């Protein structure tokens, strides 16, 4: 069952629409909590129904500077585990309970974590169970968000009762790095459709989200037309360095 069983408060359903991911890599001029929080707030002013933020400092800054916006915050913490050096083989989005505890303390609405089948510090089901216990103890209504790479990841996430399953990691695992969507740098509409079919088969309340390589408004509209509950856009809106490179390196 989804985590909305929390007796302290019911988790509000994810609103259908645009979610903006405001993140930046280390070394980018935009990689400062106040800047990332301001971009997230600007996105809400433009109509975003939620924001996705990495790191507790950015999350806390957003909540402190813009308390009246009232949109859900999808939180995550990226970390590189020493034992998993190859990026395509590494679990780096909220990999352990320690990162999840920090996100709970920061007061996020959803905790995003890597839900792929790659080697990890502990089995995903054990991690999910431990996070659920922490959330219940906190008395907060916090959902679990599965960042998936393929349909098998999504199937396991549905079975574990995640509140949201997303196409976030399509193209970021060794098995999906050569997929047509990754090669053409386009959204993985095929995976989205597979996830929606799973949702229908299970008659699940789980939200299904498209994320990754959404570069244009028509792709956002197509995802919603296919049945996505929401669409996450990050780089095309908040990664100025990457967007500039799309112009300067296109020759």
mmCIF file of C-alpha atoms in Angstrom:
data_model
loop_
_atom_site.group_PDB
_atom_site.id
_atom_site.type_symbol
_atom_site.label_atom_id
_atom_site.label_comp_id
_atom_site.label_asym_id
_atom_site.label_seq_id
_atom_site.Cartn_x
_atom_site.Cartn_y
_atom_site.Cartn_z
ATOM 1 C CA UNK A 1 0.000 0.000 0.000
ATOM 2 C CA UNK A 2 1.199 3.582 -0.640
ATOM 3 C CA UNK A 3 2.508 5.481 2.324
ATOM 4 C CA UNK A 4 -0.707 7.492 2.732
ATOM 5 C CA UNK A 5 -1.592 5.156 5.600
ATOM 6 C CA UNK A 6 0.371 7.527 7.859
ATOM 7 C CA UNK A 7 -2.095 8.211 10.714
ATOM 8 C CA UNK A 8 -0.575 11.606 11.510
ATOM 9 C CA UNK A 9 -1.705 13.250 8.257
ATOM 10 C CA UNK A 10 -2.808 12.205 4.802
ATOM 11 C CA UNK A 11 -0.408 12.751 1.949
ATOM 12 C CA UNK A 12 -1.958 15.120 -0.583
ATOM 13 C CA UNK A 13 -2.121 13.580 -4.074
ATOM 14 C CA UNK A 14 0.472 14.877 -6.483
ATOM 15 C CA UNK A 15 -1.141 17.606 -8.586
ATOM 16 C CA UNK A 16 -1.221 16.947 -12.319
ATOM 17 C CA UNK A 17 1.107 19.289 -14.163
ATOM 18 C CA UNK A 18 4.671 20.526 -14.347
ATOM 19 C CA UNK A 19 7.298 19.831 -11.681
ATOM 20 C CA UNK A 20 10.545 21.775 -11.971
ATOM 21 C CA UNK A 21 13.847 20.291 -10.832
ATOM 22 C CA UNK A 22 16.176 23.049 -9.655
ATOM 23 C CA UNK A 23 19.627 21.496 -9.392
ATOM 24 C CA UNK A 24 23.183 22.298 -10.428
ATOM 25 C CA UNK A 25 26.417 20.352 -10.469
ATOM 26 C CA UNK A 26 29.314 21.275 -8.216
ATOM 27 C CA UNK A 27 31.379 24.004 -9.833
ATOM 28 C CA UNK A 28 28.505 25.566 -11.751
ATOM 29 C CA UNK A 29 27.918 29.252 -10.845
ATOM 30 C CA UNK A 30 24.269 28.452 -10.055
ATOM 31 C CA UNK A 31 25.217 25.829 -7.456
ATOM 32 C CA UNK A 32 24.242 27.849 -4.385
ATOM 33 C CA UNK A 33 21.205 27.164 -2.166
ATOM 34 C CA UNK A 34 19.761 30.676 -2.490
ATOM 35 C CA UNK A 35 20.104 30.657 -6.276
ATOM 36 C CA UNK A 36 18.539 27.200 -6.621
ATOM 37 C CA UNK A 37 15.750 28.153 -4.226
ATOM 38 C CA UNK A 38 15.070 31.346 -6.198
ATOM 39 C CA UNK A 39 14.881 29.404 -9.463
ATOM 40 C CA UNK A 40 12.466 26.962 -7.865
ATOM 41 C CA UNK A 41 10.306 29.812 -6.571
ATOM 42 C CA UNK A 42 10.348 31.443 -10.006
ATOM 43 C CA UNK A 43 9.156 28.164 -11.493
ATOM 44 C CA UNK A 44 6.240 28.095 -9.055
ATOM 45 C CA UNK A 45 5.327 31.625 -10.094
ATOM 46 C CA UNK A 46 5.260 30.322 -13.657
ATOM 47 C CA UNK A 47 2.825 27.552 -12.771
ATOM 48 C CA UNK A 48 4.899 24.621 -11.500
ATOM 49 C CA UNK A 49 2.860 22.413 -9.165
ATOM 50 C CA UNK A 50 5.903 21.123 -7.259
ATOM 51 C CA UNK A 51 9.687 21.430 -7.139
ATOM 52 C CA UNK A 52 12.479 18.889 -6.957
ATOM 53 C CA UNK A 53 15.535 19.945 -4.967
ATOM 54 C CA UNK A 54 18.799 18.198 -4.145
ATOM 55 C CA UNK A 55 20.488 18.620 -0.772
ATOM 56 C CA UNK A 56 19.097 19.737 2.553
ATOM 57 C CA UNK A 57 20.574 23.237 2.309
ATOM 58 C CA UNK A 58 18.661 24.018 -0.872
ATOM 59 C CA UNK A 59 15.490 22.493 0.568
ATOM 60 C CA UNK A 60 15.715 24.393 3.848
ATOM 61 C CA UNK A 61 16.545 27.637 2.041
ATOM 62 C CA UNK A 62 13.563 27.262 -0.289
ATOM 63 C CA UNK A 63 11.193 26.570 2.599
ATOM 64 C CA UNK A 64 12.601 29.441 4.669
ATOM 65 C CA UNK A 65 12.636 32.087 1.919
ATOM 66 C CA UNK A 66 9.348 31.157 0.255
ATOM 67 C CA UNK A 67 7.099 29.715 2.985
ATOM 68 C CA UNK A 68 3.855 30.928 1.414
ATOM 69 C CA UNK A 69 4.244 29.084 -1.893
ATOM 70 C CA UNK A 70 2.936 25.877 -0.360
ATOM 71 C CA UNK A 71 3.966 23.492 -3.140
ATOM 72 C CA UNK A 72 5.244 19.955 -2.506
ATOM 73 C CA UNK A 73 9.016 19.572 -2.319
ATOM 74 C CA UNK A 74 10.522 16.400 -3.752
ATOM 75 C CA UNK A 75 13.826 16.005 -1.945
ATOM 76 C CA UNK A 76 16.867 13.917 -2.693
ATOM 77 C CA UNK A 77 20.515 13.741 -1.738
ATOM 78 C CA UNK A 78 23.115 12.677 -4.275
ATOM 79 C CA UNK A 79 26.200 10.914 -3.046
ATOM 80 C CA UNK A 80 28.961 8.836 -4.619
ATOM 81 C CA UNK A 81 29.649 5.571 -2.826
ATOM 82 C CA UNK A 82 33.377 4.626 -2.799
ATOM 83 C CA UNK A 83 32.669 0.960 -3.541
ATOM 84 C CA UNK A 84 30.767 1.821 -6.729
ATOM 85 C CA UNK A 85 33.077 3.938 -8.856
ATOM 86 C CA UNK A 86 31.494 3.535 -12.303
ATOM 87 C CA UNK A 87 28.688 6.082 -12.617
ATOM 88 C CA UNK A 88 26.425 3.741 -14.567
ATOM 89 C CA UNK A 89 26.720 1.140 -11.814
ATOM 90 C CA UNK A 90 26.384 3.490 -8.844
ATOM 91 C CA UNK A 91 23.397 4.069 -6.581
ATOM 92 C CA UNK A 92 23.766 7.777 -5.857
ATOM 93 C CA UNK A 93 20.273 9.191 -5.266
ATOM 94 C CA UNK A 94 19.400 8.891 -1.563
ATOM 95 C CA UNK A 95 21.231 5.551 -1.290
ATOM 96 C CA UNK A 96 20.917 4.920 2.476
ATOM 97 C CA UNK A 97 18.717 5.598 5.477
ATOM 98 C CA UNK A 98 21.130 8.309 6.611
ATOM 99 C CA UNK A 99 20.271 10.543 3.637
ATOM 100 C CA UNK A 100 16.563 9.803 4.036
ATOM 101 C CA UNK A 101 16.698 10.852 7.689
ATOM 102 C CA UNK A 102 18.195 14.194 6.659
ATOM 103 C CA UNK A 103 15.382 14.725 4.161
ATOM 104 C CA UNK A 104 12.742 13.871 6.755
ATOM 105 C CA UNK A 105 14.296 16.405 9.130
ATOM 106 C CA UNK A 106 14.221 18.993 6.323
ATOM 107 C CA UNK A 107 10.467 18.520 5.994
ATOM 108 C CA UNK A 108 10.175 17.334 2.401
ATOM 109 C CA UNK A 109 6.904 16.172 0.869
ATOM 110 C CA UNK A 110 8.460 13.259 -1.026
ATOM 111 C CA UNK A 111 11.739 11.406 -0.677
ATOM 112 C CA UNK A 112 13.186 10.425 -4.052
ATOM 113 C CA UNK A 113 15.500 7.452 -4.137
ATOM 114 C CA UNK A 114 17.162 5.263 -6.708
ATOM 115 C CA UNK A 115 14.837 2.309 -7.291
ATOM 116 C CA UNK A 116 17.000 0.495 -9.853
ATOM 117 C CA UNK A 117 18.221 -3.065 -9.463
ATOM 118 C CA UNK A 118 21.908 -2.078 -9.286
ATOM 119 C CA UNK A 119 24.120 -3.225 -6.371
ATOM 120 C CA UNK A 120 23.321 -1.169 -3.276
ATOM 121 C CA UNK A 121 24.329 -0.929 0.403
ATOM 122 C CA UNK A 122 21.172 -2.803 1.473
ATOM 123 C CA UNK A 123 18.208 -4.370 -0.328
ATOM 124 C CA UNK A 124 15.719 -1.770 -1.535
ATOM 125 C CA UNK A 125 12.811 -3.333 0.351
ATOM 126 C CA UNK A 126 14.770 -3.133 3.616
ATOM 127 C CA UNK A 127 15.595 0.517 2.937
ATOM 128 C CA UNK A 128 11.968 1.323 2.129
ATOM 129 C CA UNK A 129 10.779 -0.365 5.323
ATOM 130 C CA UNK A 130 13.322 1.553 7.401
ATOM 131 C CA UNK A 131 12.388 4.882 5.820
ATOM 132 C CA UNK A 132 8.697 4.196 6.429
ATOM 133 C CA UNK A 133 9.399 3.588 10.106
ATOM 134 C CA UNK A 134 11.285 6.881 10.320
ATOM 135 C CA UNK A 135 8.450 8.752 8.605
ATOM 136 C CA UNK A 136 5.832 7.276 10.911
ATOM 137 C CA UNK A 137 7.945 8.214 13.915
ATOM 138 C CA UNK A 138 8.268 11.766 12.619
ATOM 139 C CA UNK A 139 4.499 12.232 12.415
ATOM 140 C CA UNK A 140 4.834 13.761 8.950
ATOM 141 C CA UNK A 141 3.005 12.879 5.744
ATOM 142 C CA UNK A 142 5.893 12.093 3.403
ATOM 143 C CA UNK A 143 5.659 10.007 0.255
ATOM 144 C CA UNK A 144 8.226 7.732 -1.336
ATOM 145 C CA UNK A 145 9.256 8.482 -4.922
ATOM 146 C CA UNK A 146 10.912 5.750 -7.037
ATOM 147 C CA UNK A 147 13.452 6.919 -9.618
ATOM 148 C CA UNK A 148 13.374 4.056 -12.130
ATOM 149 C CA UNK A 149 15.358 3.145 -15.234
ATOM 150 C CA UNK A 150 13.223 0.425 -16.818
ATOM 151 C CA UNK A 151 9.931 -1.417 -16.532
ATOM 152 C CA UNK A 152 11.357 -4.041 -14.151
ATOM 153 C CA UNK A 153 12.349 -1.287 -11.717
ATOM 154 C CA UNK A 154 8.853 0.151 -11.991
ATOM 155 C CA UNK A 155 7.216 -3.235 -11.421
ATOM 156 C CA UNK A 156 9.197 -3.723 -8.207
ATOM 157 C CA UNK A 157 8.370 -0.156 -7.113
ATOM 158 C CA UNK A 158 4.657 -0.765 -7.599
ATOM 159 C CA UNK A 159 4.936 -3.977 -5.579
ATOM 160 C CA UNK A 160 6.680 -2.127 -2.746
ATOM 161 C CA UNK A 161 3.949 0.503 -2.603
ATOM 162 C CA UNK A 162 5.865 3.580 -3.669
ATOM 163 C CA UNK A 163 3.655 6.654 -3.886
ATOM 164 C CA UNK A 164 5.282 7.790 -7.152
ATOM 165 C CA UNK A 165 7.171 5.962 -9.887
ATOM 166 C CA UNK A 166 9.178 8.000 -12.360
ATOM 167 C CA UNK A 167 11.268 7.474 -15.501
ATOM 168 C CA UNK A 168 14.082 9.545 -13.980
ATOM 169 C CA UNK A 169 16.952 7.094 -14.428
ATOM 170 C CA UNK A 170 16.174 5.859 -17.930
ATOM 171 C CA UNK A 171 19.508 6.165 -19.715
ATOM 172 C CA UNK A 172 21.507 6.355 -16.487
ATOM 173 C CA UNK A 173 22.102 2.632 -16.003
ATOM 174 C CA UNK A 174 24.333 0.361 -18.034
ATOM 175 C CA UNK A 175 21.325 -1.542 -19.381
ATOM 176 C CA UNK A 176 19.503 1.598 -20.561
ATOM 177 C CA UNK A 177 22.450 3.757 -21.663
ATOM 178 C CA UNK A 178 22.075 2.599 -25.272
ATOM 179 C CA UNK A 179 18.266 2.726 -25.400
ATOM 180 C CA UNK A 180 16.688 4.651 -28.310
ATOM 181 C CA UNK A 181 15.450 7.417 -25.988
ATOM 182 C CA UNK A 182 18.913 7.902 -24.498
ATOM 183 C CA UNK A 183 20.687 7.821 -27.854
ATOM 184 C CA UNK A 184 18.295 10.370 -29.369
ATOM 185 C CA UNK A 185 18.193 12.446 -26.160
ATOM 186 C CA UNK A 186 14.403 12.319 -26.015
ATOM 187 C CA UNK A 187 11.970 11.489 -23.201
ATOM 188 C CA UNK A 188 11.338 7.792 -22.617
ATOM 189 C CA UNK A 189 7.700 7.742 -23.679
ATOM 190 C CA UNK A 190 7.872 3.958 -24.110
ATOM 191 C CA UNK A 191 8.786 3.463 -20.453
ATOM 192 C CA UNK A 192 6.091 5.938 -19.432
ATOM 193 C CA UNK A 193 3.506 3.906 -21.339
ATOM 194 C CA UNK A 194 4.746 0.680 -19.753
ATOM 195 C CA UNK A 195 4.471 2.236 -16.287
ATOM 196 C CA UNK A 196 0.939 3.433 -17.009
ATOM 197 C CA UNK A 197 -0.010 -0.061 -18.155
ATOM 198 C CA UNK A 198 1.343 -1.493 -14.906
ATOM 199 C CA UNK A 199 -0.641 1.061 -12.940
ATOM 200 C CA UNK A 200 -3.824 0.032 -14.747
ATOM 201 C CA UNK A 201 -3.130 -3.680 -14.231
ATOM 202 C CA UNK A 202 -2.623 -3.185 -10.519
ATOM 203 C CA UNK A 203 -5.453 -0.638 -10.170
ATOM 204 C CA UNK A 204 -2.879 1.336 -8.198
ATOM 205 C CA UNK A 205 -3.193 4.824 -6.735
ATOM 206 C CA UNK A 206 0.506 5.371 -7.433
ATOM 207 C CA UNK A 207 1.348 8.476 -9.468
ATOM 208 C CA UNK A 208 3.304 7.905 -12.695
ATOM 209 C CA UNK A 209 5.710 10.668 -13.706
ATOM 210 C CA UNK A 210 7.818 11.349 -16.793
ATOM 211 C CA UNK A 211 11.269 12.758 -16.088
ATOM 212 C CA UNK A 212 14.394 13.011 -18.197
ATOM 213 C CA UNK A 213 15.320 14.757 -21.438
ATOM 214 C CA UNK A 214 12.128 16.821 -21.659
ATOM 215 C CA UNK A 215 13.411 19.714 -23.770
ATOM 216 C CA UNK A 216 10.244 21.229 -25.238
ATOM 217 C CA UNK A 217 6.678 22.108 -24.196
ATOM 218 C CA UNK A 218 5.201 19.729 -26.786
ATOM 219 C CA UNK A 219 6.945 16.812 -25.053
ATOM 220 C CA UNK A 220 5.398 17.879 -21.763
ATOM 221 C CA UNK A 221 1.959 18.019 -23.382
ATOM 222 C CA UNK A 222 2.479 14.633 -25.034
ATOM 223 C CA UNK A 223 3.329 13.036 -21.695
ATOM 224 C CA UNK A 224 0.153 14.392 -20.113
ATOM 225 C CA UNK A 225 -1.868 13.240 -23.123
ATOM 226 C CA UNK A 226 -0.465 9.724 -22.657
ATOM 227 C CA UNK A 227 -1.700 9.781 -19.067
ATOM 228 C CA UNK A 228 1.277 10.915 -16.988
ATOM 229 C CA UNK A 229 0.237 12.300 -13.611
ATOM 230 C CA UNK A 230 2.999 14.898 -13.817
ATOM 231 C CA UNK A 231 6.159 15.758 -15.743
ATOM 232 C CA UNK A 232 9.502 16.813 -14.272
ATOM 233 C CA UNK A 233 11.608 19.271 -16.262
ATOM 234 C CA UNK A 234 15.055 20.195 -15.017
ATOM 235 C CA UNK A 235 17.916 20.982 -17.384
ATOM 236 C CA UNK A 236 15.772 22.717 -19.997
ATOM 237 C CA UNK A 237 14.629 25.264 -17.420
ATOM 238 C CA UNK A 238 17.303 25.538 -14.737
ATOM 239 C CA UNK A 239 20.652 24.333 -16.127
ATOM 240 C CA UNK A 240 21.812 27.441 -18.005
ATOM 241 C CA UNK A 241 25.250 25.991 -18.715
ATOM 242 C CA UNK A 242 23.786 22.921 -20.407
ATOM 243 C CA UNK A 243 21.221 24.918 -22.354
ATOM 244 C CA UNK A 244 23.913 27.316 -23.601
ATOM 245 C CA UNK A 245 26.006 24.348 -24.739
ATOM 246 C CA UNK A 246 23.078 23.126 -26.841
ATOM 247 C CA UNK A 247 23.561 26.293 -28.892
ATOM 248 C CA UNK A 248 27.340 26.642 -28.851
ATOM 249 C CA UNK A 249 28.137 22.978 -29.475
ATOM 250 C CA UNK A 250 25.516 22.247 -32.143
ATOM 251 C CA UNK A 251 27.837 22.778 -35.127
#
